[in-house]
XYZ file of C-alpha atoms in Angstrom:
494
model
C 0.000 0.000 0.000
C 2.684 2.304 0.821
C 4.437 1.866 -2.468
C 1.573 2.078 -4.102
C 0.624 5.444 -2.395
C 4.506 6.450 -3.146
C 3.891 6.205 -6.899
C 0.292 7.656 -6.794
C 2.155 10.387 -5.265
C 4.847 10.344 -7.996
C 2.477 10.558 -10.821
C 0.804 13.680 -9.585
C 3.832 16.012 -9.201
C 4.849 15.387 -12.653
C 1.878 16.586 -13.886
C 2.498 20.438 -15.022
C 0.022 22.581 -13.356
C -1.382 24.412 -16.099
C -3.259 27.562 -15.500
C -6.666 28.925 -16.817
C -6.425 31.032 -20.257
C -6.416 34.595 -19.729
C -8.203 34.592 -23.295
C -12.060 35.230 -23.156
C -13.450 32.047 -24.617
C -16.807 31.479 -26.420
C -18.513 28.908 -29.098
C -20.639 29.798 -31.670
C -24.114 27.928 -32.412
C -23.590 24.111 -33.730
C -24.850 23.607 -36.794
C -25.280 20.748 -39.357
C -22.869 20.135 -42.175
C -25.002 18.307 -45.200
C -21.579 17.598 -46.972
C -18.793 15.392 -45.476
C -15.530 16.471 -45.384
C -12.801 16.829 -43.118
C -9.808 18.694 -45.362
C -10.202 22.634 -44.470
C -8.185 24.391 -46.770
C -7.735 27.928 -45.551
C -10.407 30.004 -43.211
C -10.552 34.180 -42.981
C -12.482 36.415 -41.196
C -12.287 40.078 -43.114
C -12.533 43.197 -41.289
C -16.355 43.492 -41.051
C -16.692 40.044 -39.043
C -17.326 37.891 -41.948
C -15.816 34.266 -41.994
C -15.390 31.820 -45.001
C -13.959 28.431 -44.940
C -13.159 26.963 -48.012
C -13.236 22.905 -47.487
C -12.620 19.642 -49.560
C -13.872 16.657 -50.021
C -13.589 13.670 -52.504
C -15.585 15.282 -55.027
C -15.989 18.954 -54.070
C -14.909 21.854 -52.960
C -16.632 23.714 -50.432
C -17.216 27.452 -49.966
C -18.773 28.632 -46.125
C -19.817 31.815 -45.069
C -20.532 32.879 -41.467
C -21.919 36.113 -39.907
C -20.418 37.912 -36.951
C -21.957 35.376 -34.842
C -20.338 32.414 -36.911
C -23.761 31.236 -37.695
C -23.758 29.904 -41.097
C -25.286 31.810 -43.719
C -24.294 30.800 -47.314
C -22.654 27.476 -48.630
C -21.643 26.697 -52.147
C -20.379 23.426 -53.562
C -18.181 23.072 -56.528
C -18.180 19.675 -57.951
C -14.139 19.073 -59.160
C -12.369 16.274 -61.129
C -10.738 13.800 -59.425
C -7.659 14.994 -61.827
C -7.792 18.368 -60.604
C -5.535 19.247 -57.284
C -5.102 21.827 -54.677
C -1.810 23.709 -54.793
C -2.330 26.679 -52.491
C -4.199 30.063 -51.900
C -4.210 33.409 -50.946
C -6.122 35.671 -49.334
C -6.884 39.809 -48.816
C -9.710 41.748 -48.058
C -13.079 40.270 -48.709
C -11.881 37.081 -50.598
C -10.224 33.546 -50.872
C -8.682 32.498 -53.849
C -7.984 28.783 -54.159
C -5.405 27.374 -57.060
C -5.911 23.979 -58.019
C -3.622 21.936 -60.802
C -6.260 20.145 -63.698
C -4.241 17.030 -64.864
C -6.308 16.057 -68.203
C -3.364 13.999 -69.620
C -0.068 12.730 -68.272
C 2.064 15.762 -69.631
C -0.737 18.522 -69.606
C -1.315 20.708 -66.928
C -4.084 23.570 -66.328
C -3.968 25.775 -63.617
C -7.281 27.364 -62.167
C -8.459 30.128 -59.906
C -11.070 29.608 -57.536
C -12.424 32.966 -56.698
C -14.752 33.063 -53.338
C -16.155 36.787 -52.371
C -16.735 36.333 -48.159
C -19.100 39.286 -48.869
C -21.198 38.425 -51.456
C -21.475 35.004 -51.090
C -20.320 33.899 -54.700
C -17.514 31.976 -56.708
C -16.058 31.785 -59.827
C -13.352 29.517 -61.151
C -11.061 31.084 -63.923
C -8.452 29.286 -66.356
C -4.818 30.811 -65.739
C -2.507 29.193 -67.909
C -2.051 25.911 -69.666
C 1.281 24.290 -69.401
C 2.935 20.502 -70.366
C 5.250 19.005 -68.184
C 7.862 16.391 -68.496
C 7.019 12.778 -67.321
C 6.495 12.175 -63.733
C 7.507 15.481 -62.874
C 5.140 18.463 -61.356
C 4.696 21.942 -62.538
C 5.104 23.806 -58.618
C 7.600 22.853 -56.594
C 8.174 22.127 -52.638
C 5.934 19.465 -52.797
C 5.867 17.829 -48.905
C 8.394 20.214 -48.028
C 6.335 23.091 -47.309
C 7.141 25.531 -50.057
C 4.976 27.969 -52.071
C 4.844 29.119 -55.083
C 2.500 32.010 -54.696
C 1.786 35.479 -53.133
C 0.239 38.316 -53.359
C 1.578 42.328 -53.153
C 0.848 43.439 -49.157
C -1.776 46.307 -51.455
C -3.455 42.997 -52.979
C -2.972 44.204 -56.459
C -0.970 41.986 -58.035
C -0.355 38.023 -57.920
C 2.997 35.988 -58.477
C 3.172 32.433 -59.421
C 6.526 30.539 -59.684
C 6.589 27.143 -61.615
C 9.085 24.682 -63.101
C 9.505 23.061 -66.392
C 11.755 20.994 -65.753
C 12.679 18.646 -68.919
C 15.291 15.991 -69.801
C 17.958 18.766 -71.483
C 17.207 21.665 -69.839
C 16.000 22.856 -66.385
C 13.809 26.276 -66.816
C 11.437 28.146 -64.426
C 8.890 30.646 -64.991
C 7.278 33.652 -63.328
C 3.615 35.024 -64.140
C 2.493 37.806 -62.790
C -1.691 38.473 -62.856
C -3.960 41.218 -61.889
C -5.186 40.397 -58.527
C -8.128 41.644 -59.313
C -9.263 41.208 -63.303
C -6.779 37.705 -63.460
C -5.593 39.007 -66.401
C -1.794 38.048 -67.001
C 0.021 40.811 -66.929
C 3.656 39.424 -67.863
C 5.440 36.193 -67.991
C 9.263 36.173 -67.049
C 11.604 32.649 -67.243
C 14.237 32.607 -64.699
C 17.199 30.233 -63.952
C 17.591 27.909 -67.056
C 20.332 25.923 -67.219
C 21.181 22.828 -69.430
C 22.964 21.447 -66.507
C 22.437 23.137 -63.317
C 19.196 22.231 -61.174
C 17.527 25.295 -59.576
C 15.433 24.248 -56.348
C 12.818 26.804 -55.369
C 12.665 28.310 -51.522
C 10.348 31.074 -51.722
C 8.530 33.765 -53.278
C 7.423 37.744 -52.544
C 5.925 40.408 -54.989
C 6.015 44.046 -54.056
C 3.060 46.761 -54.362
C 5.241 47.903 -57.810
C 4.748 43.878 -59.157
C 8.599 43.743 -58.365
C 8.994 40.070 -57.747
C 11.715 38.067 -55.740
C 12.110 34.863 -55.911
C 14.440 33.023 -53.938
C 16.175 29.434 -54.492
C 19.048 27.385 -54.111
C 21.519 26.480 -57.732
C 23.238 23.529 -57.333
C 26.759 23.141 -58.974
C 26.974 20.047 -59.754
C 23.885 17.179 -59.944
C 21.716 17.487 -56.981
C 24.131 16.171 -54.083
C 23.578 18.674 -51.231
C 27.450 18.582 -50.005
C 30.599 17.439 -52.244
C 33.732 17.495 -50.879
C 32.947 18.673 -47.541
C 31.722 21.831 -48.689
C 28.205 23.319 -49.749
C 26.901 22.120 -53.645
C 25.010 25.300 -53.983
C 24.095 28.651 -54.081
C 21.360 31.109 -53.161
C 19.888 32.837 -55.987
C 17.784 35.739 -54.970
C 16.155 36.765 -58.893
C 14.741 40.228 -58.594
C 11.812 40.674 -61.666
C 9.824 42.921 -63.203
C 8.020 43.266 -66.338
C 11.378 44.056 -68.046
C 14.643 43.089 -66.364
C 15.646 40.102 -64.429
C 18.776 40.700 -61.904
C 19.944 37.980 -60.032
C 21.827 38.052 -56.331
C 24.801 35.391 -55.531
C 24.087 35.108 -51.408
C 26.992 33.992 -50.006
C 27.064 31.189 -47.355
C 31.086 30.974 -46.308
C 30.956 27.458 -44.696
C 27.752 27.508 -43.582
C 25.218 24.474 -44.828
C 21.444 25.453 -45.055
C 18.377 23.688 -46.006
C 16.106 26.565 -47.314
C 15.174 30.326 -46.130
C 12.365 32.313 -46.220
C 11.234 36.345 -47.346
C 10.117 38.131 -45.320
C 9.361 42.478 -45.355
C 10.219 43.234 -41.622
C 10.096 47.691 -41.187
C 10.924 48.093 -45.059
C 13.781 45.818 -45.373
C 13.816 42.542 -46.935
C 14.906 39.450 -45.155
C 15.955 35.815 -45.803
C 15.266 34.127 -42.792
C 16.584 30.428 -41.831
C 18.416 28.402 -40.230
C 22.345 27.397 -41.001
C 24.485 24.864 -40.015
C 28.234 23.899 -39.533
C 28.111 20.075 -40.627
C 25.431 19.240 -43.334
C 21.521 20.957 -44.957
C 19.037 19.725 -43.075
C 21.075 20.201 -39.395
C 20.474 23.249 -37.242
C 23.109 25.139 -35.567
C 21.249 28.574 -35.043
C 19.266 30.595 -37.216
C 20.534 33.283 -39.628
C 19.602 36.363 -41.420
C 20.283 37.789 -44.732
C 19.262 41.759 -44.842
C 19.064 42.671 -48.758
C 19.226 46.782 -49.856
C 16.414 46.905 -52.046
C 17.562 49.504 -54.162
C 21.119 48.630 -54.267
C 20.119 44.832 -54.690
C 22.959 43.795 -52.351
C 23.199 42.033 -49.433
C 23.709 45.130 -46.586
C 24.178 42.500 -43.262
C 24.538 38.902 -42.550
C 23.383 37.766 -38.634
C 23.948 34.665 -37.198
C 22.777 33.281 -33.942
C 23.169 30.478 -31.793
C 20.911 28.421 -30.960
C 20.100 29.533 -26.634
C 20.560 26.864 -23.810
C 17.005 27.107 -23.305
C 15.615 25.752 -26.440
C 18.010 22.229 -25.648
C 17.000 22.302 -21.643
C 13.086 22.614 -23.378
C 13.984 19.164 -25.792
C 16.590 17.460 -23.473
C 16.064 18.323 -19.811
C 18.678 20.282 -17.423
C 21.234 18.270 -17.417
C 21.122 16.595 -21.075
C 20.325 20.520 -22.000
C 23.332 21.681 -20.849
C 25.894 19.129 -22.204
C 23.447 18.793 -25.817
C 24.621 23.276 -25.900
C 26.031 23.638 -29.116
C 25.235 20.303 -30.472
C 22.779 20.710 -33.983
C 19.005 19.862 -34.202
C 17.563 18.634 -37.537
C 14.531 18.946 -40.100
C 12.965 22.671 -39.075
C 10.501 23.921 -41.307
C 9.583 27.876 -40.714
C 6.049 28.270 -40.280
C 5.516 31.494 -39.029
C 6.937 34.997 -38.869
C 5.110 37.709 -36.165
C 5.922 40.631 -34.995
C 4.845 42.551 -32.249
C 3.605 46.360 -32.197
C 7.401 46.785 -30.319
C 8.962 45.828 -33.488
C 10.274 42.806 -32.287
C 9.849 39.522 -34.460
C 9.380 35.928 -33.761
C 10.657 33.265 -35.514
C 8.445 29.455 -35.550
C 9.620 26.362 -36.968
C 8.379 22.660 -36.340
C 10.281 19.731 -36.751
C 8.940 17.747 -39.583
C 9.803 14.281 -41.582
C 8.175 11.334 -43.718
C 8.669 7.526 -42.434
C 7.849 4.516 -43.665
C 7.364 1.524 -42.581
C 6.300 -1.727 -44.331
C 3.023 -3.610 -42.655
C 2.932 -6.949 -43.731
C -0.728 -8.628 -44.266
C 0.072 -12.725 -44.403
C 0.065 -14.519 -47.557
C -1.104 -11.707 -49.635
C 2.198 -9.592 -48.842
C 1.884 -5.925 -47.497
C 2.027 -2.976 -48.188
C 4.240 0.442 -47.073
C 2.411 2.917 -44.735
C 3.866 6.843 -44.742
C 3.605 8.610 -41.387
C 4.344 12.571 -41.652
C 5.807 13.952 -38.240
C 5.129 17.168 -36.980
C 7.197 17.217 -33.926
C 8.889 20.168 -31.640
C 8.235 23.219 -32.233
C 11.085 26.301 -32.195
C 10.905 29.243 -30.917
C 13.222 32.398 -31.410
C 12.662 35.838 -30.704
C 14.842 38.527 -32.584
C 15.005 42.455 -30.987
C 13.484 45.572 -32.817
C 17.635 46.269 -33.091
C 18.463 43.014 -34.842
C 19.773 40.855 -32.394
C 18.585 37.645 -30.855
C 16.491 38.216 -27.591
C 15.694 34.706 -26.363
C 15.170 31.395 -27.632
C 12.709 28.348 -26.520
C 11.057 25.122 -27.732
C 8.259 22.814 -27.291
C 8.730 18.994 -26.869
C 6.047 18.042 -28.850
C 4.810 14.481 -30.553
C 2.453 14.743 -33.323
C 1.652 13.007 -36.945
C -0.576 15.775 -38.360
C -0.468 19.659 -38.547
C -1.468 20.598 -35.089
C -0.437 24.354 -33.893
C -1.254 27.886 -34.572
C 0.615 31.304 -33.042
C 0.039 34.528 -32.841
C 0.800 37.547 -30.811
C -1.354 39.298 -28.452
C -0.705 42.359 -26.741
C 3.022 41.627 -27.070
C 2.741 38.078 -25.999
C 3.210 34.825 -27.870
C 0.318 32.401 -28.130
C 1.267 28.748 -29.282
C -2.590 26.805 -29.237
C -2.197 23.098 -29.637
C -4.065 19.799 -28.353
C -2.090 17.664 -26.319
C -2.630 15.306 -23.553
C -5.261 15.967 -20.695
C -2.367 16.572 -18.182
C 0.845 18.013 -19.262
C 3.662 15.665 -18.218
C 6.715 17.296 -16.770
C 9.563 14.882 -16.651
C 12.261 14.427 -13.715
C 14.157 16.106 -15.894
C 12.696 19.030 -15.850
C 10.854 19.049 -19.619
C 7.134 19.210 -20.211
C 6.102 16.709 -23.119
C 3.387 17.940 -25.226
C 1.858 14.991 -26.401
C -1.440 12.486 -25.986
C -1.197 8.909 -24.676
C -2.278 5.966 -26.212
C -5.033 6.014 -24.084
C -5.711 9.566 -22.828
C -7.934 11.920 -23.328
C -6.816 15.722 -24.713
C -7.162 18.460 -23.627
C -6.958 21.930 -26.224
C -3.740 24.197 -24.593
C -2.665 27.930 -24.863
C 1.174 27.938 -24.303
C 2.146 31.562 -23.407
C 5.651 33.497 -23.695
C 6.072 36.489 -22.102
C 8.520 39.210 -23.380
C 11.214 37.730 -21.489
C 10.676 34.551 -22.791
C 9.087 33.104 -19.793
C 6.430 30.211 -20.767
C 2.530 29.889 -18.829
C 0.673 26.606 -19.657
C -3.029 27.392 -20.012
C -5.835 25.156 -20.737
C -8.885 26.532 -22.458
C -10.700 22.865 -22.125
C -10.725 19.413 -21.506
C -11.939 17.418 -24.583
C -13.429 14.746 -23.282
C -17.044 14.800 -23.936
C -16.648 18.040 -25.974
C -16.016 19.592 -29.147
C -12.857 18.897 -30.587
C -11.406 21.925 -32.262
C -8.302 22.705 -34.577
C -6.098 25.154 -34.161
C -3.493 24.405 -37.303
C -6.551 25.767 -39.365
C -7.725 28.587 -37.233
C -7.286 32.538 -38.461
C -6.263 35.777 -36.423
C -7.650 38.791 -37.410
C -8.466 41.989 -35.466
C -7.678 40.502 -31.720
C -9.659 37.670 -32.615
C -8.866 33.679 -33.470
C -11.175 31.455 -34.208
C -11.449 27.608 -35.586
C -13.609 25.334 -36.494
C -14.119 21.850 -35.013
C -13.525 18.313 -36.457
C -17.157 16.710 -36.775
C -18.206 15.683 -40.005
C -21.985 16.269 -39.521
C -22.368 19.195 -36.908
C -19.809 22.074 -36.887
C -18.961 24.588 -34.089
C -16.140 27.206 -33.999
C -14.581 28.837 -30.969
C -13.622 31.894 -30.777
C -10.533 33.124 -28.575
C -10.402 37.110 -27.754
């Protein structure tokens, strides 16, 4: 009894006390869904109030729109071919525009615009461009790595769209630049062809004046990441316009990095990533290219080390303080804030494809791909530049599962995770769900210091089960919908 008692007692201090939200927390009316589907592809609230959700299922493609109340007003359904893909989206003002990839034949490719107005309640579907492709190979890249290939000018006026065409003898890539508003193509640059050299595509920005950066990575020889010890590549930043193309070397020294991101932060570009001392793919610290617009140069380089806090957060105290140094692997960017202080923060989740082969008796087996979404990384960068703090989140998952954004100068991370929060001996709280336990839906808090607050908006159990990877901030507000395929709910966080 007394042992028993011992490890009752055991179990309950390792639970992390986690605190009420400070958010103010509501749900809208449930209401019934008469189509199934569980793939949400992007939800926005515009400025009046107005939500849309823009689903898909096997067939269709589903366009939502909810009043202030999130009480469902309008639905449309637009049947699609089972040859005809998703590929991304954008979004500004009052609408959604969805781009989906119409396969008709092996080698033939047509893009289309799905057009849904929040306000009015319609859609229309426009053809962009037609294009053939070699065999077996796809017209936007970043597939499974979390790429894009899209965006749209921070005035909403114009659209970019960066695509490969990629052949046996030569490797060429195009950018088309549209009307944001009319769809009308406006110019059509190619970029980056080589008879030799492959060209790998990172990222993509278009300016109010439908200047267009795109950045990649230009291999030297083949595809091999590293050859000799030393870095196959280069970073080509292509600045374009309707007519000139310059291109920007960005030199990496000895530095090895996977990709890196644009970003506008106060009227200066960035490229934003993470670099490493031993291979792409490792993580070291993050780094930060500043680019003079109007010179087209590179004005500052910035590195940082990764803290001690972000390996005490994955490894304990004691593993934390001997792993110092050591480098982490597979980070993905997902999200750059910044607060009304000017100060920007930096999210990346660990993510990777297994697979494991499940045999099934005498008639063989068959392989089974599992996508991790694992720990999350957190770095906060100064209004001056430098590197303020840096944190992480232990964190087991197999499907997108977090949102962020910044309140009132504080960082929100919401994520479901296990009912209770299990803090280790070693002084690390795992964020993740047992085999058997229930969830519970979490708001993980960092003050401007850095300092973390667990709060718990809910317990699941025997309620709705929301998702915050799909959720949207706008106006002080995030909401997201729930996961039932009949009746849907959304809560809403203020």
């Amino acid at each position: 009894m007394k042992n028993l008692l011992s490890i009752v007692l055991f179990v309950t201090i390792c639970f992390v006390n986690a605190q009420e939200t400070k958010l103010q927390v509501s749900e809208s009316e449930e209401y019934k869904d008469d189509v199934k589907s569980t793939e949400i592809l992007t939800i926005h609230t515009t400025k009046e109030g107005l939500t849309g959700v823009v689903r898909e299922s096997k067939r269709d493609i589903l366009f939502d729109v909810f009043d202030k109340t999130l009480a469902k007003t309008h639905q449309v359904v637009i049947e699609s071919d089972k040859k005809e893909r998703y590929v991304g989206e954008v979004v500004f003002g009052d609408e959604i525009k969805v781009f989906t990839v119409y396969s008709p034949k092996v080698k033939e490719r047509i893009v289309y615009c799905h057009v849904f107005n929040i306000k009015s309640g319609t859609h229309s579907k426009k053809t962009l461009f037609e294009a053939n492709v070699a065999k077996k190979r796809y017209l936007f890249s970043g597939r499974g790595e979390r790429q894009t290939s899209f965006n749209l000018s921070p005035n909403g006026k114009y659209l970019a769209i960066a695509t490969d065409n990629i052949y046996k003898d030569v490797n060429d890539y195009a950018i088309r630049v549209f009307d944001a508003n009319s769809l009308e193509l406006l110019f059509t640059k190619s970029y980056q062809k080589h008879d030799k050299k492959y060209f790998k595509h990172n990222d993509i920005s278009v300016t109010d004046n439908a200047e267009v950066y795109v950045l990649g990575k230009l291999y030297k020889d083949g595809k091999k990441e590293k050859k000799k010890g030393e870095a196959n590549y280069d970073f080509i930043l292509n600045k374009i316009t309707e007519n000139d193309n310059k291109e920007l070397v960005i030199s990496i020294a000895d530095q090895h990095i996977r990709s890196l991101n644009i970003t506008d932060l106060k009227n200066q570009l960035h490229l934003i990533g993470f670099y490493s001392e031993k291979r792409t793919g490792k993580i070291k610290g993050g780094c930060n290219f500043i680019i003079d617009s109007e010179n087209f140069s590179v004005s500052s380089q910035k590195n940082y080390e990764l803290p001690i806090d972000v390996y005490e957060d994955l490894y304990g105290d004691k593993r934390g303080d001997k792993k110092k140094g050591k480098e982490l692997k597979n980070f993905y960017v997902d999200y750059i804030l910044e607060d009304s202080d000017g100060n920007t923060y930096l999210l990346a989740e660990e993510f990777y494809i297994t697979q494991t082969y499940v045999s099934t008796g005498m008639n063989g087996g068959y392989w089974q791909t599992v996508y991790h979404y694992d720990d999350i990384l957190i770095l906060k960068f100064g209004a001056s530049g430098g590197l303020d703090w840096g944190r992480s989140i232990f964190k087991r998952s197999t499907t997108p599962s977090y949102n962020a954004f910044v309140k009132n100068n504080e960082l929100h991370v919401l994520l479901n995770s296990g009912k209770n929060l299990l803090e280790k001996k070693d002084g690390r709280t795992k964020v993740s769900k047992g085999f058997f336990e229930s969830s519970s839906l979490y708001d993980i808090v960092y003050d401007n210091s850095g300092e973390v607050i667990y709060s718990k908006i809910q317990d699941n159990k025997g309620k709705t089960f929301y998702l915050p990877f799909y959720g949207t901030y706008q106006d002080e507000t995030f909401i997201m919908m729930s996961d039932r395929r009949k009746k849907k709910q959304f809560m809403i966080l203020k």
